[in-house]
PDB file of C-alpha atoms in Angstrom:
ATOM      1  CA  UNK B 438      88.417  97.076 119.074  1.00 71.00           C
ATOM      2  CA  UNK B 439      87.169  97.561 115.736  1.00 71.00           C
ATOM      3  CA  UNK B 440      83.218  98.306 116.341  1.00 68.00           C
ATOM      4  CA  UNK B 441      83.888 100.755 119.781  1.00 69.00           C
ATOM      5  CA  UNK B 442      87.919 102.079 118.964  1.00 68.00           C
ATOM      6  CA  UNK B 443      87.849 102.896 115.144  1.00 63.00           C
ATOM      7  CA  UNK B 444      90.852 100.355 114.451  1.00 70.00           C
ATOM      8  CA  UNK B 445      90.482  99.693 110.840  1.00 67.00           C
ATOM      9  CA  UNK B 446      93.025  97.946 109.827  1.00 72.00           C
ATOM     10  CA  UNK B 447      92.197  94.029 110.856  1.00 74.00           C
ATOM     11  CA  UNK B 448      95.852  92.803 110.734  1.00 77.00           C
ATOM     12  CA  UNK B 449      96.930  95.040 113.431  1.00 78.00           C
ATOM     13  CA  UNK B 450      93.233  93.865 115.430  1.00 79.00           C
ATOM     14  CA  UNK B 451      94.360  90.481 115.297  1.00 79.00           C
ATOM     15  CA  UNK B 452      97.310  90.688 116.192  1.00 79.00           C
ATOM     16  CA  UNK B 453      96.700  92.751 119.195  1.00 81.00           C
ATOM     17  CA  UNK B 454      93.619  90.354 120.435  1.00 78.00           C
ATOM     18  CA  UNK B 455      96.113  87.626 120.147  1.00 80.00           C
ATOM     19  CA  UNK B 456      98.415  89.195 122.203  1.00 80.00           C
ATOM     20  CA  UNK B 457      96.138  90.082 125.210  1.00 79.00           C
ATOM     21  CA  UNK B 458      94.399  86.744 124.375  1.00 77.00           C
ATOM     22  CA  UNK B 459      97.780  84.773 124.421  1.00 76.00           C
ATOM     23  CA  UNK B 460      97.463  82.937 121.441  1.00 74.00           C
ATOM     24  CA  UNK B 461     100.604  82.260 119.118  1.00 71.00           C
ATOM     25  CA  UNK B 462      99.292  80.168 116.824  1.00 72.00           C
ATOM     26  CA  UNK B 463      98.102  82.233 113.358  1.00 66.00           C
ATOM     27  CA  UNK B 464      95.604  79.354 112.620  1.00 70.00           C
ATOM     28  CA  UNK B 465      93.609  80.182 115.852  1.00 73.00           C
ATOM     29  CA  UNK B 466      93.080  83.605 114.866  1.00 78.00           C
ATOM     30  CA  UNK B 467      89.998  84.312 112.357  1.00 80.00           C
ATOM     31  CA  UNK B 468      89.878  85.539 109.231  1.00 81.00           C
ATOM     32  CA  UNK B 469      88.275  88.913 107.980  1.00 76.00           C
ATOM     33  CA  UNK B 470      85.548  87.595 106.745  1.00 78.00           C
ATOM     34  CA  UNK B 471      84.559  85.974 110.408  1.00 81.00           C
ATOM     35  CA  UNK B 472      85.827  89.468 112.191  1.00 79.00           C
ATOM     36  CA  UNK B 473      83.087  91.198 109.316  1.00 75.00           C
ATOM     37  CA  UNK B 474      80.756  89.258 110.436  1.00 78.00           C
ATOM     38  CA  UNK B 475      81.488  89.374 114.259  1.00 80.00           C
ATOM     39  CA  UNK B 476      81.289  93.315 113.541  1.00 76.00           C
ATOM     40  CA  UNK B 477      78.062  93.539 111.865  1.00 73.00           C
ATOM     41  CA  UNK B 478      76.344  91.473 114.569  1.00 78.00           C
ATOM     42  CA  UNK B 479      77.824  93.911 117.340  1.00 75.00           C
ATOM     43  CA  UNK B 480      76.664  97.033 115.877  1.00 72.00           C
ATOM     44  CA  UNK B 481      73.105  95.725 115.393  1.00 71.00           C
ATOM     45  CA  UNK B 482      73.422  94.438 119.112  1.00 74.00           C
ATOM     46  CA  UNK B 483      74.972  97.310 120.886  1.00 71.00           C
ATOM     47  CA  UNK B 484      74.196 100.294 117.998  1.00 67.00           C
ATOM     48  CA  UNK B 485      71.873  99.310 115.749  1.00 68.00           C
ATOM     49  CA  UNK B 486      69.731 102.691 115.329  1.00 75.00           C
ATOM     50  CA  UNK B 487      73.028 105.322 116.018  1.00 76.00           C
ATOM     51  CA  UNK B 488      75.008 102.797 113.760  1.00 78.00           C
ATOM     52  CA  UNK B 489      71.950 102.936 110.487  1.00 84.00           C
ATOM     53  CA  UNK B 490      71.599 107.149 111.387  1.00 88.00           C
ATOM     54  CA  UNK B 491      75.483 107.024 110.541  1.00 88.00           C
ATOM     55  CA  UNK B 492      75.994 104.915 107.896  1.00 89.00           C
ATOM     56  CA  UNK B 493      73.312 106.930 106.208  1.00 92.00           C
ATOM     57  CA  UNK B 494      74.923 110.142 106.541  1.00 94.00           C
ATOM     58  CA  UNK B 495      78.514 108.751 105.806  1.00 95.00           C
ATOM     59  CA  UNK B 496      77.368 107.297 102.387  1.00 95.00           C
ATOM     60  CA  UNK B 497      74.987 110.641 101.786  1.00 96.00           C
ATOM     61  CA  UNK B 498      78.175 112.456 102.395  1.00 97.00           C
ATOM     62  CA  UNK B 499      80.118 109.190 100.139  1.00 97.00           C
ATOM     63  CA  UNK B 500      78.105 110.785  97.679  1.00 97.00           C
ATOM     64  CA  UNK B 501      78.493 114.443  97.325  1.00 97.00           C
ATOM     65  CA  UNK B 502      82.340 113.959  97.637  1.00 98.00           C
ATOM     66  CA  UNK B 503      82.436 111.511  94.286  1.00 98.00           C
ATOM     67  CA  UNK B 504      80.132 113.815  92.541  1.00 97.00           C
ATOM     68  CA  UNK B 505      82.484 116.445  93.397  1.00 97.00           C
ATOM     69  CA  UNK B 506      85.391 114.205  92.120  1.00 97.00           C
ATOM     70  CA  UNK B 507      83.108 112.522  88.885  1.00 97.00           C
ATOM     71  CA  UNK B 508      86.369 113.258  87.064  1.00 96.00           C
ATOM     72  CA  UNK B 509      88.422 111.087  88.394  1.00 97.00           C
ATOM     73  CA  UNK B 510      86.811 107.971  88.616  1.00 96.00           C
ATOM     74  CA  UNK B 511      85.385 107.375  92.143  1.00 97.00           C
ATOM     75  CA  UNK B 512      84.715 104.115  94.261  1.00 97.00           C
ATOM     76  CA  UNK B 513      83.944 103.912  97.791  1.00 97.00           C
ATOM     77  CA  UNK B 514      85.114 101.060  99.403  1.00 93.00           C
ATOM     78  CA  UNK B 515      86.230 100.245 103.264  1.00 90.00           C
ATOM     79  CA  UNK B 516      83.635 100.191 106.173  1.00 87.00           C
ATOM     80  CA  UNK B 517      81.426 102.618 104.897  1.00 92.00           C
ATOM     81  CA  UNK B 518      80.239 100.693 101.642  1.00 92.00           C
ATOM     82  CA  UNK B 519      80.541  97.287 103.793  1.00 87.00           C
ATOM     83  CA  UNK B 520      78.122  98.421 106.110  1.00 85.00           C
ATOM     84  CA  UNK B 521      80.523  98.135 109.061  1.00 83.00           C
ATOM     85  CA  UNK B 522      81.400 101.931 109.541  1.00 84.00           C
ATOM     86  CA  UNK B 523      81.586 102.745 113.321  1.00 79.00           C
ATOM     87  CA  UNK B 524      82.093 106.204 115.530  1.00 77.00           C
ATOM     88  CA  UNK B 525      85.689 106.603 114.162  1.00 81.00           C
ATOM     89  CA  UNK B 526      85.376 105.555 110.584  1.00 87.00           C
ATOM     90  CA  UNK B 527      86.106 107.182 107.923  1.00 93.00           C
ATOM     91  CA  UNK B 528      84.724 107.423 104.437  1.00 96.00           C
ATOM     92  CA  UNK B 529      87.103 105.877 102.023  1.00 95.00           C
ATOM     93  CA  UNK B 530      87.176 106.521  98.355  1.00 97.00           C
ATOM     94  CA  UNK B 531      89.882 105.333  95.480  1.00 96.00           C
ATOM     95  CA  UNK B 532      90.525 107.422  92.467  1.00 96.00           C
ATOM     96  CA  UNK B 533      91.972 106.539  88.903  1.00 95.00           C
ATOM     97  CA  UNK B 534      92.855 109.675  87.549  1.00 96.00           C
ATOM     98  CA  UNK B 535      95.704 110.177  84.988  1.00 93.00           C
ATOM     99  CA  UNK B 536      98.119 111.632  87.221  1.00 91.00           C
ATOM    100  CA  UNK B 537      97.582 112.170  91.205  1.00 89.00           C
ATOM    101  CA  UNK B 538      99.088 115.723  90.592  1.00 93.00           C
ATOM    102  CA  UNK B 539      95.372 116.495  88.825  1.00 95.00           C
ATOM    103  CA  UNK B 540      94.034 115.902  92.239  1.00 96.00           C
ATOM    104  CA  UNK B 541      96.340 118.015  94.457  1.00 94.00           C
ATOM    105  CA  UNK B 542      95.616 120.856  91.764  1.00 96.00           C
ATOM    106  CA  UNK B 543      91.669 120.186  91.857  1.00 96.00           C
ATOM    107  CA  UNK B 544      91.936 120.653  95.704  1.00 96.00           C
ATOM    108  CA  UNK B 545      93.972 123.730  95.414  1.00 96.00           C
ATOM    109  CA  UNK B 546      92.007 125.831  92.932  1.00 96.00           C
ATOM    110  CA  UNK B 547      88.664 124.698  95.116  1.00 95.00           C
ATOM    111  CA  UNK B 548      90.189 125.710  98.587  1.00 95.00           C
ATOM    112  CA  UNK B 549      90.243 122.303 100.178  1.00 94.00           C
ATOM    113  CA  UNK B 550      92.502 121.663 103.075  1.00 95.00           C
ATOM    114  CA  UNK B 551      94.232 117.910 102.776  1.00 96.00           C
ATOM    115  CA  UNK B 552      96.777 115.891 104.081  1.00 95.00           C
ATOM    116  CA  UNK B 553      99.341 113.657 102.817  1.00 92.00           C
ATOM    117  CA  UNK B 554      99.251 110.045 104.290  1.00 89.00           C
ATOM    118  CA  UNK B 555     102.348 107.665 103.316  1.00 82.00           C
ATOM    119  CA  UNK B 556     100.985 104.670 101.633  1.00 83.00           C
ATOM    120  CA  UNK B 557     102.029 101.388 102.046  1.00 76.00           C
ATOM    121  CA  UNK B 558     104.717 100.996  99.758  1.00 71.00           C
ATOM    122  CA  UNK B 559     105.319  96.644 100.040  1.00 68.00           C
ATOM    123  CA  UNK B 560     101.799  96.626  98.729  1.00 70.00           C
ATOM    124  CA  UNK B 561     101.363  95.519  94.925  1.00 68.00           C
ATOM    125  CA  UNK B 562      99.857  98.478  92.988  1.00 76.00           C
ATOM    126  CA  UNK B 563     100.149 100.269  96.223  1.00 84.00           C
ATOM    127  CA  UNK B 564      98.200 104.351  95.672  1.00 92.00           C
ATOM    128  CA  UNK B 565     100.110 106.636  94.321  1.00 91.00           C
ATOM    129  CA  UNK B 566      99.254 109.066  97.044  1.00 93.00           C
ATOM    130  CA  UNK B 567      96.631 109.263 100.201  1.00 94.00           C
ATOM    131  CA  UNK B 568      94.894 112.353 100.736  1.00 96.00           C
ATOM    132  CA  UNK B 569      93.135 113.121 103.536  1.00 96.00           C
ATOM    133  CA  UNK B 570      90.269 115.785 104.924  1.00 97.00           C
ATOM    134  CA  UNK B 571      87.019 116.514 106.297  1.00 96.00           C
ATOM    135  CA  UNK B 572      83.803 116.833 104.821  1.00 95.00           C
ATOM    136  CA  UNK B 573      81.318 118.100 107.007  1.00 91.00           C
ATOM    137  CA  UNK B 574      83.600 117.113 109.952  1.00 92.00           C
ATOM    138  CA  UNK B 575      83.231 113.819 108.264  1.00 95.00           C
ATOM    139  CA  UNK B 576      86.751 112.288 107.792  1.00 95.00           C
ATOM    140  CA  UNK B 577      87.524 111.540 103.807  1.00 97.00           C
ATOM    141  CA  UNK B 578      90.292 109.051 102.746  1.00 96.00           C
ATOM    142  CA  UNK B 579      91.086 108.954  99.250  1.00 97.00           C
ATOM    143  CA  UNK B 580      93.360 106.732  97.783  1.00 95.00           C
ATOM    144  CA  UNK B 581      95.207 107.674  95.041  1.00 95.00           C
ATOM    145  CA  UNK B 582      96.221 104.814  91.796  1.00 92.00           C
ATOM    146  CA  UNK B 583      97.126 105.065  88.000  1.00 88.00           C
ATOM    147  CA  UNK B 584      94.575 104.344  85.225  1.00 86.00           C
ATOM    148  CA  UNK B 585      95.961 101.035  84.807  1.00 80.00           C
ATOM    149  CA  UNK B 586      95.617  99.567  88.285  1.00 79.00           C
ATOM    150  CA  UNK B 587      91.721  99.991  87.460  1.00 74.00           C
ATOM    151  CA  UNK B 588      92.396  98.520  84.503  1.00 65.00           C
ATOM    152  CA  UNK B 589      93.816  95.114  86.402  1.00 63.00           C
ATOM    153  CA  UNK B 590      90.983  95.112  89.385  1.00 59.00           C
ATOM    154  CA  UNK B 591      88.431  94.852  86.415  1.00 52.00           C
ATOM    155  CA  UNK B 592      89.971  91.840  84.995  1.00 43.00           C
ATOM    156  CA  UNK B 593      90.650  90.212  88.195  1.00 44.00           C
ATOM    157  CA  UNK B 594      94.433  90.076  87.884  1.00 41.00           C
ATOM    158  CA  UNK B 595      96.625  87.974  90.561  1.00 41.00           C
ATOM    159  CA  UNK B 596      93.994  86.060  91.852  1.00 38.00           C
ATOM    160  CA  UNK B 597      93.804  88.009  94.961  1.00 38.00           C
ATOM    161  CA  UNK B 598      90.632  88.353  96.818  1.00 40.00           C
ATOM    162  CA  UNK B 599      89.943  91.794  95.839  1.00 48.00           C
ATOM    163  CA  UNK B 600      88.570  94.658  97.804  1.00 57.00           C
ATOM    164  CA  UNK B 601      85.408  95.412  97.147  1.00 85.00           C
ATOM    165  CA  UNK B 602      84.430  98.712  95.495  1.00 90.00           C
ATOM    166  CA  UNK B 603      81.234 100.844  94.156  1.00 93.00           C
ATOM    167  CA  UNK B 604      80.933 103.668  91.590  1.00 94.00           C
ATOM    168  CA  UNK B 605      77.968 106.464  92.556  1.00 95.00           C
ATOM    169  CA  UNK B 606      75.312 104.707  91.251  1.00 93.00           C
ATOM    170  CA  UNK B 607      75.529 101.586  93.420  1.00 93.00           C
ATOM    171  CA  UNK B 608      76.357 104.042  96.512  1.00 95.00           C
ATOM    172  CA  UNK B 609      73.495 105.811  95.591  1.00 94.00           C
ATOM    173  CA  UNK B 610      71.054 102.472  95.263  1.00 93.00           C
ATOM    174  CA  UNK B 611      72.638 101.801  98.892  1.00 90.00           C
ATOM    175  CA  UNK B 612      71.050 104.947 100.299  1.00 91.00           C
ATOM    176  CA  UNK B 613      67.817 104.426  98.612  1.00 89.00           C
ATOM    177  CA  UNK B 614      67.753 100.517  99.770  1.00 84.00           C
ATOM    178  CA  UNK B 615      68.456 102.023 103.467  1.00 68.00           C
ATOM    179  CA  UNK B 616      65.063 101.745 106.042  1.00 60.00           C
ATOM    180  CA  UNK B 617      64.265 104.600 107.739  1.00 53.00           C
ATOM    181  CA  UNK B 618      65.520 104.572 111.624  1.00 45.00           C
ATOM    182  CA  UNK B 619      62.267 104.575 113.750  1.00 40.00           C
ATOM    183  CA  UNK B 620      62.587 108.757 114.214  1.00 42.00           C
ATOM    184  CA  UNK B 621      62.900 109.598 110.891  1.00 44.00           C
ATOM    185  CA  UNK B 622      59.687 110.236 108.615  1.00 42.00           C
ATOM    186  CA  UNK B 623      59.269 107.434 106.080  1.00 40.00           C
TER     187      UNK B 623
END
């Protein structure tokens, strides 16, 4: 569901496989680490060159969009940093700025057509605001937070596994580190 239908969020993945699967029992069901795992090993099975070609362009395209947005502190995180992007992914990038308004007004005075996604509010330090576009018919998440949830994922706070995240320079070191697909020119 997650490697061929674009699901993305692994809660709702489980739950669903448990349902058709008929288990009830949470302990049966494994954990997102395992279902990583199980993901990575499909794509290279079953999309291994189409699934390199795209990961490629989504974190070349990862790229120009935090370059564009330098200003307000860029990280890409989700499927595309993990390595796990499929067909229906989309790039996903959280911002610190000092006030999600700057954002809104950056889009406006360069012409780019968003959305407004609800975020989760029963999530601690839930964004601010989710915006959502295309860039080069590549779909664009970004996530919206307050200087001073940045702040806490530095130091670690509330023990929580934390999501992993990368500022332009390691996304860039990720498209330099990526082989060639057997088409491409070295």
């Amino acid at each position: 569901m997650i490697a061929e239908d674009g699901i993305t969020d692994y809660g709702f993945a489980k739950r669903k496989a448990a349902r058709q699967l008929g288990a009830v029992n949470a302990d049966e069901l494994p954990n997102n680490a395992e279902i990583e795992s199980e993901v990575r090993i499909y794509m290279a099975v079953f999309q291994d060159e189409e699934h390199i070609e795209r990961q490629q362009v989504m974190r070349v395209a990862a790229v120009e969009v935090m370059r564009e947005l330098e200003d307000f502190r860029p990280y890409l995180t989700g499927a595309v940093l993990e390595g796990t992007a499929g067909r229906y992914s989309e790039i996903e990038i959280d911002l610190f700025p000092e006030s999600a308004k700057e954002v809104e007004i950056f889009f406006l005075n360069h012409s780019v057509a968003y959305d407004h996604r609800e975020p989760r509010r029963n999530q601690p330090e839930a964004p601010e605001a989710i915006l959502v576009f295309d860039w080069d018919d590549i779909p664009v998440k970004l996530r919206i937070y307050s200087p001073d949830v940045e702040r806490l994922h530095r130091r670690g706070a509330h023990g929580a596994r934390q999501m992993e995240r990368a500022r332009l320079s390691v996304v860039e070191a990720l498209i330099n580190e990526t082989p060639a697909t057997a088409g491409s020119p070295p």
